Amino acid sequence: MKATSFRGAVPAGNAGMWGPITSSVDWCEKNYVYFSWVAEFWNSLSSFAMVAVGLAGMFLNRSVLETRFLLAFFFVALLGLGSVLFHASLKHETQMCDELPMLYAVFTTLFIVLDERVGNRFPLAALLIVWSVVTSAATVFAAGETQFALFHLSFGSAEFYSLYRVYCIYRKHRMTPGAAHGNAGGSNLALARLAKAESDVSHLFKCGMASYVIGLAVWVTDLKNCWLLQKWWPAVSGLPNPQ
């Protein structure tokens, strides 16, 4: 199984203890630069952030959130751990440890954002479970560019629809000053609390969407324009790849 390379003339780096690459993609970061047992050091290191976010979400919200939300945090933590293993070894098996939790995390999120639209949760949950089984099989048993395309088609479609639903929910529940005043029953304290809550939600939504756009832009740059990071930027700035 040959890894899909998007790096053009950028060298792959050194050889390491995990042997030939069997994952369907080899990322922009040069391999085995720092340790013989870590293929992509910076990608592996940064993946621990997802582990921390997932565990913190489960721990801090365990008494206030429903199981479906805690499950989403769990899959984020599992995704982070799988991402560490994947980038450290670039093997097909560890790639599955990264990509399958991505699918389960986005399907859980899809269940969360669609739940308010259905009266009975069971059909929606059953549909998403079947979908996850089918896409899991397609992800695991495909290879090369086909595997890469199938995974991102299934993951990306669910991800972007989830983002759209988040936007719809945000727009629907965002209060106008008149509506907030009416719901507050004329209480200045209640009105102030509602206004503060509305401001917090709006700020969180905008920061979240902005972070997503920035992250997507960085991901595409790493995937399709590695020469900018590995060659152009160091030549122009005198600084190394910012990883």
XYZ file of N, CA and C in Angstrom:
729
model
N 0.845 -1.190 0.000
C 0.000 0.000 0.000
C 0.883 1.243 0.000
N 0.706 2.087 -0.971
C 1.548 3.276 -1.097
C 0.820 4.498 -0.568
N 1.527 5.287 0.241
C 0.920 6.487 0.793
C 0.738 7.538 -0.285
N -0.376 8.236 -0.211
C -0.615 9.350 -1.110
C 0.251 10.518 -0.669
N 1.125 10.990 -1.552
C 1.999 12.097 -1.205
C 1.520 13.367 -1.873
N 1.388 14.435 -1.095
C 0.950 15.722 -1.615
C 2.088 16.740 -1.554
N 3.315 16.242 -1.413
C 4.403 17.145 -1.079
C 5.332 17.466 -2.235
N 5.095 16.909 -3.404
C 5.934 17.237 -4.536
C 7.382 16.881 -4.291
N 8.273 17.855 -4.464
C 9.704 17.606 -4.356
C 10.222 17.693 -2.917
N 9.341 17.980 -1.971
C 9.790 18.088 -0.582
C 10.193 16.703 -0.077
N 11.406 16.532 0.457
C 11.867 15.199 0.883
C 11.072 14.673 2.070
N 11.020 13.357 2.176
C 10.242 12.705 3.230
C 10.959 12.716 4.576
N 12.264 12.901 4.585
C 12.997 12.881 5.836
C 13.732 11.575 6.041
N 13.891 11.169 7.288
C 14.688 9.996 7.618
C 13.844 8.728 7.694
N 14.504 7.583 7.857
C 13.830 6.313 8.096
C 13.717 6.100 9.600
N 12.713 5.329 10.026
C 12.505 5.113 11.450
C 12.169 3.684 11.782
N 11.883 3.449 13.048
C 11.706 2.096 13.540
C 10.401 1.443 13.082
N 9.424 2.236 12.627
C 8.131 1.664 12.251
C 8.125 1.103 10.838
N 9.177 1.280 10.117
C 9.275 0.679 8.792
C 8.534 1.461 7.726
N 8.238 0.817 6.587
C 7.597 1.503 5.461
C 6.240 2.099 5.843
N 5.913 3.215 5.230
C 4.623 3.870 5.456
C 3.522 3.043 4.808
N 2.496 2.706 5.577
C 1.349 1.971 5.039
C 0.050 2.755 5.159
N 0.108 3.957 5.730
C -1.085 4.811 5.768
C -1.367 5.335 4.369
N -2.595 5.798 4.139
C -2.974 6.267 2.805
C -2.483 7.675 2.520
N -1.897 8.340 3.507
C -1.384 9.695 3.299
C -0.168 9.918 4.193
N 0.795 10.652 3.658
C 1.968 11.071 4.422
C 1.948 12.589 4.437
N 1.926 13.184 5.618
C 1.702 14.620 5.735
C 2.965 15.429 5.467
N 2.834 16.736 5.568
C 3.895 17.653 5.154
C 5.141 17.555 6.032
N 4.964 17.304 7.304
C 6.103 17.270 8.219
C 7.081 16.157 7.846
N 8.365 16.483 7.805
C 9.380 15.488 7.493
C 9.415 14.411 8.571
N 9.684 13.184 8.143
C 9.570 12.036 9.037
C 10.851 11.765 9.822
N 10.676 11.364 11.074
C 11.761 10.892 11.945
C 12.920 11.885 12.028
N 12.585 13.148 12.218
C 13.615 14.182 12.327
C 14.224 14.194 13.728
N 13.412 13.996 14.750
C 13.876 14.139 16.124
C 14.122 12.799 16.815
N 13.256 11.831 16.553
C 13.370 10.525 17.198
C 13.130 9.436 16.167
N 13.791 8.306 16.346
C 13.618 7.192 15.412
C 12.287 6.480 15.620
N 11.601 6.775 16.739
C 10.340 6.110 17.049
C 9.139 7.045 16.922
N 9.346 8.272 16.420
C 8.236 9.212 16.174
C 8.384 9.757 14.761
N 7.480 9.371 13.872
C 7.587 9.801 12.477
C 7.380 11.302 12.346
N 6.267 11.800 12.847
C 5.958 13.238 12.751
C 5.828 13.791 14.162
N 6.911 14.358 14.664
C 6.973 14.776 16.063
C 5.950 15.864 16.382
N 5.906 16.924 15.581
C 5.027 18.050 15.905
C 3.561 17.694 15.743
N 3.234 16.917 14.721
C 1.849 16.471 14.563
C 1.427 15.572 15.727
N 2.342 14.723 16.175
C 2.038 13.851 17.316
C 1.853 14.661 18.592
N 2.763 15.612 18.810
C 2.709 16.419 20.025
C 1.431 17.252 20.088
N 1.071 17.897 18.987
C -0.111 18.765 18.982
C -1.404 17.968 19.148
N -1.372 16.680 18.812
C -2.580 15.859 18.940
C -2.983 15.659 20.400
N -2.043 15.812 21.326
C -2.382 15.690 22.737
C -3.372 16.771 23.175
N -3.452 17.876 22.430
C -4.417 18.923 22.761
C -5.840 18.393 22.684
N -6.105 17.523 21.697
C -7.445 16.944 21.574
C -7.753 16.009 22.738
N -6.751 15.275 23.185
C -6.933 14.417 24.356
C -7.311 15.272 25.560
N -6.586 16.381 25.752
C -6.837 17.255 26.895
C -8.221 17.883 26.832
N -8.620 18.355 25.656
C -9.935 18.981 25.500
C -11.051 17.975 25.760
N -10.919 16.765 25.200
C -11.940 15.751 25.393
C -12.090 15.344 26.851
N -10.964 15.103 27.534
C -11.014 14.709 28.938
C -11.540 15.843 29.813
N -11.122 17.073 29.519
C -11.601 18.224 30.295
C -13.107 18.405 30.108
N -13.581 18.231 28.868
C -15.014 18.356 28.618
C -15.817 17.323 29.382
N -15.330 16.087 29.426
C -16.030 15.040 30.171
C -16.004 15.315 31.676
N -14.855 15.699 32.180
C -14.707 15.888 33.628
C -15.464 17.118 34.126
N -15.349 18.234 33.443
C -15.943 19.482 33.910
C -17.452 19.529 33.737
N -17.978 18.725 32.800
C -19.410 18.791 32.505
C -20.166 17.518 32.854
N -19.525 16.617 33.587
C -20.124 15.308 33.832
C -21.431 15.382 34.617
N -21.624 16.436 35.396
C -22.834 16.533 36.220
C -23.913 17.422 35.607
N -23.618 18.058 34.477
C -24.590 19.002 33.908
C -25.019 18.661 32.487
N -24.264 17.826 31.783
C -24.596 17.510 30.395
C -25.158 16.102 30.267
N -26.005 15.917 29.246
C -26.546 14.596 28.950
C -25.436 13.693 28.412
N -25.731 12.401 28.394
C -24.747 11.402 27.960
C -24.276 11.663 26.540
N -25.148 12.109 25.660
C -24.762 12.313 24.258
C -23.643 13.347 24.128
N -23.681 14.389 24.965
C -22.626 15.398 24.928
C -21.314 14.842 25.489
N -21.408 14.091 26.579
C -20.217 13.485 27.164
C -19.600 12.472 26.211
N -20.450 11.773 25.449
C -19.950 10.820 24.466
C -19.160 11.535 23.368
N -19.636 12.700 22.966
C -18.909 13.483 21.957
C -17.527 13.874 22.481
N -17.451 14.308 23.742
C -16.163 14.635 24.345
C -15.264 13.402 24.417
N -15.858 12.248 24.731
C -15.087 11.011 24.801
C -14.448 10.687 23.454
N -15.206 10.826 22.380
C -14.662 10.513 21.062
C -13.584 11.521 20.648
N -13.691 12.764 21.111
C -12.636 13.742 20.839
C -11.343 13.316 21.531
N -11.456 12.870 22.784
C -10.270 12.394 23.507
C -9.691 11.157 22.832
N -10.566 10.235 22.414
C -10.107 9.027 21.729
C -9.456 9.371 20.395
N -10.037 10.341 19.706
C -9.469 10.825 18.449
C -8.062 11.376 18.668
N -7.875 12.156 19.714
C -6.553 12.713 19.997
C -5.519 11.643 20.230
N -5.899 10.609 20.989
C -4.966 9.508 21.248
C -4.644 8.765 19.952
N -5.674 8.508 19.134
C -5.443 7.842 17.857
C -4.581 8.668 16.929
N -4.756 9.993 16.980
C -3.956 10.888 16.141
C -2.489 10.854 16.550
N -2.235 10.766 17.851
C -0.852 10.640 18.335
C -0.213 9.383 17.757
N -0.932 8.264 17.834
C -0.404 6.992 17.335
C -0.199 7.023 15.827
N -1.152 7.624 15.121
C -1.070 7.684 13.666
C 0.134 8.492 13.200
N 0.274 9.714 13.697
C 1.362 10.569 13.247
C 2.726 10.075 13.732
N 2.738 9.316 14.803
C 4.005 8.776 15.298
C 4.500 7.614 14.456
N 3.589 6.917 13.745
C 3.984 5.695 13.044
C 3.665 5.684 11.556
N 2.632 6.428 11.125
C 2.191 6.449 9.720
C 1.895 5.045 9.186
N 1.196 4.269 10.012
C 0.784 2.926 9.621
C -0.730 2.905 9.375
N -1.182 1.970 8.537
C -2.613 1.864 8.237
C -3.424 1.599 9.502
N -2.917 0.741 10.369
C -3.653 0.372 11.581
C -3.858 1.585 12.494
N -2.807 2.370 12.675
C -2.936 3.540 13.545
C -3.706 4.662 12.857
N -3.699 4.689 11.537
C -4.533 5.650 10.820
C -6.003 5.391 11.129
N -6.378 4.122 11.243
C -7.752 3.782 11.614
C -8.064 4.234 13.037
N -7.054 4.192 13.924
C -7.244 4.682 15.296
C -7.506 6.175 15.316
N -7.097 6.875 14.281
C -7.318 8.311 14.145
C -8.634 8.597 13.425
N -8.875 7.935 12.305
C -10.003 8.296 11.453
C -11.335 7.753 11.944
N -11.356 6.555 12.521
C -12.627 6.019 13.008
C -13.198 6.862 14.148
N -12.405 7.282 15.152
C -12.968 8.181 16.166
C -13.429 9.520 15.574
N -12.790 9.975 14.488
C -13.270 11.187 13.823
C -14.689 10.985 13.312
N -14.937 9.828 12.691
C -16.276 9.514 12.197
C -17.278 9.438 13.349
N -16.900 8.758 14.426
C -17.829 8.587 15.541
C -18.086 9.915 16.252
N -17.076 10.763 16.326
C -17.258 12.078 16.942
C -18.217 12.931 16.127
N -18.061 12.925 14.804
C -18.926 13.769 13.979
C -20.339 13.200 13.904
N -20.490 11.871 13.944
C -21.830 11.284 13.945
C -22.540 11.558 15.268
N -21.802 11.548 16.366
C -22.393 11.908 17.657
C -22.818 13.366 17.664
N -21.983 14.229 17.100
C -22.334 15.639 16.984
C -23.571 15.823 16.111
N -23.643 15.066 15.039
C -24.808 15.132 14.155
C -26.068 14.723 14.904
N -25.961 13.699 15.745
C -27.104 13.291 16.559
C -27.528 14.417 17.500
N -26.552 15.100 18.083
C -26.849 16.187 19.015
C -27.593 17.326 18.321
N -27.102 17.732 17.161
C -27.687 18.918 16.501
C -28.980 18.589 15.764
N -29.259 17.312 15.522
C -30.512 16.924 14.873
C -31.561 16.461 15.866
N -31.166 16.209 17.101
C -32.059 15.603 18.082
C -33.310 16.447 18.326
N -33.168 17.760 18.319
C -34.318 18.614 18.612
C -35.355 18.602 17.490
N -35.002 18.052 16.344
C -35.911 18.057 15.205
C -36.758 16.783 15.125
N -36.478 15.800 15.961
C -37.211 14.535 15.894
C -37.882 14.256 17.230
N -39.053 13.627 17.168
C -39.771 13.316 18.390
C -39.264 12.055 19.062
N -38.778 11.117 18.272
C -38.270 9.843 18.795
C -36.808 9.704 18.414
N -35.946 9.569 19.391
C -34.503 9.514 19.138
C -34.067 8.215 18.461
N -34.819 7.140 18.666
C -34.345 5.824 18.229
C -34.087 5.746 16.724
N -35.014 6.168 15.844
C -34.739 6.055 14.406
C -33.490 6.823 13.983
N -33.309 8.019 14.533
C -32.135 8.816 14.191
C -30.867 8.127 14.666
N -30.888 7.635 15.900
C -29.712 6.950 16.436
C -29.395 5.694 15.622
N -30.438 4.931 15.273
C -30.227 3.706 14.495
C -29.643 4.016 13.124
N -30.156 5.073 12.481
C -29.656 5.475 11.165
C -28.186 5.858 11.234
N -27.816 6.624 12.249
C -26.433 7.067 12.382
C -25.502 5.905 12.725
N -25.990 4.942 13.495
C -25.175 3.768 13.810
C -24.912 2.950 12.550
N -25.958 2.745 11.740
C -25.784 2.017 10.482
C -24.818 2.762 9.570
N -24.980 4.070 9.488
C -24.100 4.898 8.662
C -22.659 4.780 9.147
N -22.470 4.783 10.451
C -21.111 4.695 10.993
C -20.484 3.338 10.687
N -21.285 2.270 10.719
C -20.764 0.935 10.403
C -20.338 0.864 8.938
N -21.182 1.392 8.050
C -20.875 1.363 6.613
C -19.629 2.184 6.315
N -19.563 3.401 6.845
C -18.399 4.253 6.577
C -17.146 3.716 7.253
N -17.299 3.052 8.389
C -16.143 2.430 9.050
C -15.554 1.351 8.163
N -16.428 0.522 7.589
C -15.959 -0.540 6.703
C -15.263 0.040 5.477
N -15.855 1.089 4.902
C -15.250 1.719 3.724
C -13.890 2.315 4.063
N -13.779 2.887 5.258
C -12.522 3.500 5.682
C -11.444 2.454 5.941
N -11.813 1.364 6.579
C -10.843 0.348 6.985
C -10.335 -0.473 5.806
N -11.244 -0.860 4.904
C -10.870 -1.833 3.872
C -10.415 -1.198 2.558
N -10.627 0.091 2.374
C -10.113 0.757 1.174
C -8.637 1.078 1.374
N -7.977 1.468 0.284
C -6.539 1.741 0.351
C -6.182 2.908 -0.553
N -5.029 3.539 -0.249
C -4.485 4.585 -1.098
C -5.401 5.792 -1.255
N -5.434 6.367 -2.449
C -6.227 7.560 -2.702
C -7.719 7.285 -2.560
N -8.151 6.055 -2.863
C -9.561 5.699 -2.696
C -9.964 5.786 -1.229
N -9.124 5.257 -0.350
C -9.401 5.319 1.082
C -9.467 6.766 1.551
N -8.499 7.558 1.103
C -8.442 8.967 1.495
C -9.707 9.697 1.057
N -10.159 9.445 -0.181
C -11.334 10.121 -0.724
C -12.614 9.673 -0.025
N -12.767 8.358 0.197
C -13.979 7.844 0.832
C -14.122 8.364 2.258
N -13.005 8.375 2.987
C -13.074 8.854 4.365
C -13.483 10.317 4.415
N -12.835 11.148 3.614
C -13.134 12.578 3.685
C -14.491 12.922 3.104
N -14.988 12.105 2.200
C -16.344 12.317 1.696
C -17.364 12.050 2.792
N -17.223 10.933 3.496
C -18.168 10.598 4.559
C -18.016 11.530 5.761
N -16.776 11.783 6.165
C -16.551 12.659 7.311
C -16.925 14.099 6.988
N -16.480 14.584 5.820
C -16.720 15.977 5.461
C -18.189 16.310 5.302
N -18.968 15.403 4.700
C -20.389 15.671 4.511
C -21.103 15.799 5.852
N -20.783 14.894 6.784
C -21.397 14.964 8.113
C -20.922 16.186 8.873
N -19.656 16.521 8.712
C -19.079 17.659 9.426
C -19.691 18.982 8.974
N -19.760 19.190 7.677
C -20.282 20.458 7.181
C -21.780 20.594 7.450
N -22.508 19.473 7.387
C -23.928 19.561 7.723
C -24.109 19.860 9.209
N -23.257 19.308 10.060
C -23.313 19.623 11.487
C -23.059 21.105 11.727
N -22.074 21.652 11.027
C -21.791 23.091 11.158
C -22.980 23.934 10.707
N -23.614 23.499 9.630
C -24.805 24.213 9.146
C -25.920 24.168 10.185
N -26.123 23.013 10.811
C -27.164 22.892 11.821
C -26.830 23.724 13.054
N -25.552 23.784 13.420
C -25.152 24.640 14.545
C -25.503 26.088 14.237
N -25.239 26.520 13.015
C -25.578 27.883 12.613
C -27.091 28.109 12.674
N -27.866 27.130 12.207
C -29.322 27.266 12.237
C -29.841 27.377 13.673
N -29.293 26.552 14.572
C -29.706 26.597 15.975
C -29.328 27.935 16.596
N -28.124 28.389 16.291
C -27.671 29.693 16.803
C -28.582 30.816 16.328
N -28.904 30.804 15.045
C -29.753 31.853 14.484
C -31.166 31.795 15.050
N -31.681 30.594 15.256
C -33.034 30.423 15.762
C -33.185 30.915 17.191
N -32.214 30.606 18.024
C -32.325 30.905 19.454
C -31.690 32.228 19.862
N -31.124 32.914 18.903
C -30.537 34.213 19.243
C -31.651 35.218 19.501
N -31.642 35.827 20.665
C -32.728 36.718 21.059
C -32.490 38.134 20.565
N -33.563 38.805 20.202
C -33.510 40.243 19.964
C -33.732 40.945 21.293
N -33.334 42.208 21.432
C -33.559 42.914 22.708
C -35.020 42.902 23.141
N -35.952 43.028 22.190
C -37.370 43.025 22.534
C -37.814 41.683 23.065
N -37.340 40.587 22.447
C -37.707 39.259 22.908
C -37.111 38.974 24.275
N -35.887 39.399 24.469
C -35.240 39.186 25.763
C -35.988 39.932 26.863
N -36.455 41.153 26.571
C -37.184 41.946 27.558
C -38.501 41.269 27.903
N -39.160 40.720 26.874
C -40.426 40.050 27.121
C -40.247 38.804 27.957
N -39.239 38.009 27.683
C -38.993 36.793 28.445
C -38.521 37.092 29.861
N -37.905 38.235 30.037
C -37.400 38.597 31.358
C -38.502 39.073 32.286
N -39.694 39.336 31.737
C -40.810 39.759 32.572
C -40.606 41.131 33.184
N -39.808 41.974 32.567
C -39.632 43.331 33.058
C -38.563 43.461 34.121
N -37.926 42.383 34.545
C -36.904 42.434 35.579
C -35.587 42.884 34.979
N -35.021 43.936 35.547
C -33.742 44.439 35.039
C -32.622 43.412 35.235
N -32.646 42.712 36.368
C -31.620 41.714 36.633
C -31.734 40.548 35.657
N -32.960 40.090 35.437
C -33.156 38.985 34.501
C -32.795 39.406 33.088
N -33.147 40.634 32.735
C -32.806 41.147 31.407
C -31.301 41.214 31.223
N -30.592 41.660 32.253
C -29.131 41.748 32.171
C -28.509 40.358 32.023
N -29.066 39.389 32.740
C -28.550 38.031 32.638
C -28.792 37.441 31.253
N -29.969 37.707 30.695
C -30.266 37.215 29.360
C -29.363 37.872 28.321
N -29.148 39.178 28.468
C -28.284 39.885 27.538
C -26.853 39.354 27.621
N -26.394 39.074 28.854
C -25.048 38.528 29.037
C -24.950 37.134 28.412
N -25.978 36.307 28.617
C -25.971 34.969 28.036
C -25.963 35.043 26.514
N -26.764 35.944 25.956
C -26.798 36.105 24.504
C -25.442 36.548 23.978
N -24.798 37.471 24.671
C -23.488 37.957 24.262
C -22.446 36.837 24.326
N -22.496 36.032 25.386
C -21.545 34.926 25.538
C -21.714 33.894 24.425
N -22.973 33.545 24.133
C -23.244 32.555 23.086
C -22.776 33.074 21.732
N -23.067 34.349 21.457
C -22.661 34.946 20.190
C -21.140 34.959 20.052
N -20.456 35.328 21.137
C -18.991 35.375 21.118
C -18.413 33.974 20.916
N -18.969 32.980 21.619
C -18.483 31.606 21.500
C -18.709 31.073 20.090
N -19.881 31.357 19.531
C -20.191 30.899 18.174
C -19.215 31.500 17.166
N -18.978 32.788 17.238
C -18.086 33.452 16.285
C -16.645 32.974 16.443
N -16.189 32.806 17.682
C -14.823 32.308 17.907
C -14.687 30.877 17.397
N -15.716 30.061 17.629
C -15.674 28.680 17.167
C -15.609 28.590 15.657
N -16.452 29.348 14.965
C -16.463 29.314 13.508
C -15.157 29.869 12.937
N -14.649 30.950 13.536
C -13.385 31.527 13.070
C -12.240 30.535 13.261
N -12.228 29.844 14.398
C -11.190 28.844 14.656
C -11.271 27.715 13.644
N -12.490 27.319 13.304
C -12.660 26.245 12.331
C -12.124 26.656 10.962
N -12.452 27.869 10.530
C -11.991 28.354 9.223
C -10.466 28.433 9.181
N -9.868 28.954 10.252
C -8.406 29.050 10.317
C -7.782 27.652 10.286
N -8.343 26.736 11.082
C -7.831 25.374 11.110
C -7.939 24.685 9.758
N -9.065 24.901 9.075
C -9.249 24.295 7.757
C -8.245 24.858 6.756
N -7.988 26.164 6.823
C -7.020 26.787 5.918
C -5.613 26.245 6.154
N -5.247 26.071 7.419
C -3.927 25.519 7.747
C -3.826 24.074 7.268
N -4.904 23.306 7.452
C -4.918 21.897 7.034
C -4.750 21.775 5.518
N -5.463 22.609 4.757
C -5.356 22.569 3.299
C -3.960 22.981 2.851
N -3.386 23.986 3.523
C -2.024 24.412 3.191
C -1.029 23.285 3.427
N -1.169 22.598 4.555
C -0.283 21.481 4.871
C -0.463 20.350 3.860
N -1.697 20.160 3.403
C -2.010 19.038 2.518
C -1.582 19.301 1.081
N -1.843 20.507 0.584
C -1.684 20.789 -0.836
C -0.507 21.702 -1.175
N -0.023 22.451 -0.209
C 1.021 23.445 -0.500
C 2.170 23.342 0.496
N 2.657 22.132 0.657
C 3.727 21.905 1.625
C 4.983 22.723 1.295
N 5.219 22.958 0.024
C 6.422 23.699 -0.369
C 6.446 25.093 0.242
N 5.243 25.671 0.506
C 5.201 26.983 1.149
C 5.807 26.929 2.551
N 5.551 25.834 3.255
C 6.012 25.696 4.631
C 7.436 25.183 4.725
N 7.785 24.242 3.852
C 9.078 23.585 3.958
C 10.189 24.285 3.178
N 9.825 25.050 2.151
C 10.850 25.674 1.307
C 10.719 27.194 1.237
N 9.537 27.670 0.816
C 9.369 29.111 0.590
C 9.524 29.912 1.872
N 8.809 29.529 2.931
C 8.844 30.281 4.182
C 10.249 30.319 4.799
N 10.955 29.196 4.912
C 12.322 29.277 5.466
C 13.246 30.129 4.589
N 13.069 30.074 3.244
C 13.949 30.851 2.361
C 13.699 32.340 2.501
N 12.428 32.729 2.679
C 12.064 34.151 2.762
C 12.323 34.726 4.137
N 11.969 33.977 5.179
C 12.028 34.508 6.546
C 13.296 34.141 7.302
N 13.959 33.065 6.871
C 15.088 32.575 7.626
C 14.679 31.761 8.849
N 13.377 31.526 8.999
C 12.843 30.749 10.132
C 12.427 29.363 9.627
N 12.375 28.388 10.536
C 11.987 27.029 10.104
C 10.482 26.929 9.883
N 10.087 25.797 9.335
C 8.661 25.489 9.169
C 7.949 25.662 10.523
N 6.885 26.482 10.570
C 6.196 26.712 11.854
C 5.430 25.497 12.356
N 5.331 24.427 11.518
C 4.659 23.202 11.936
C 3.241 23.483 12.413
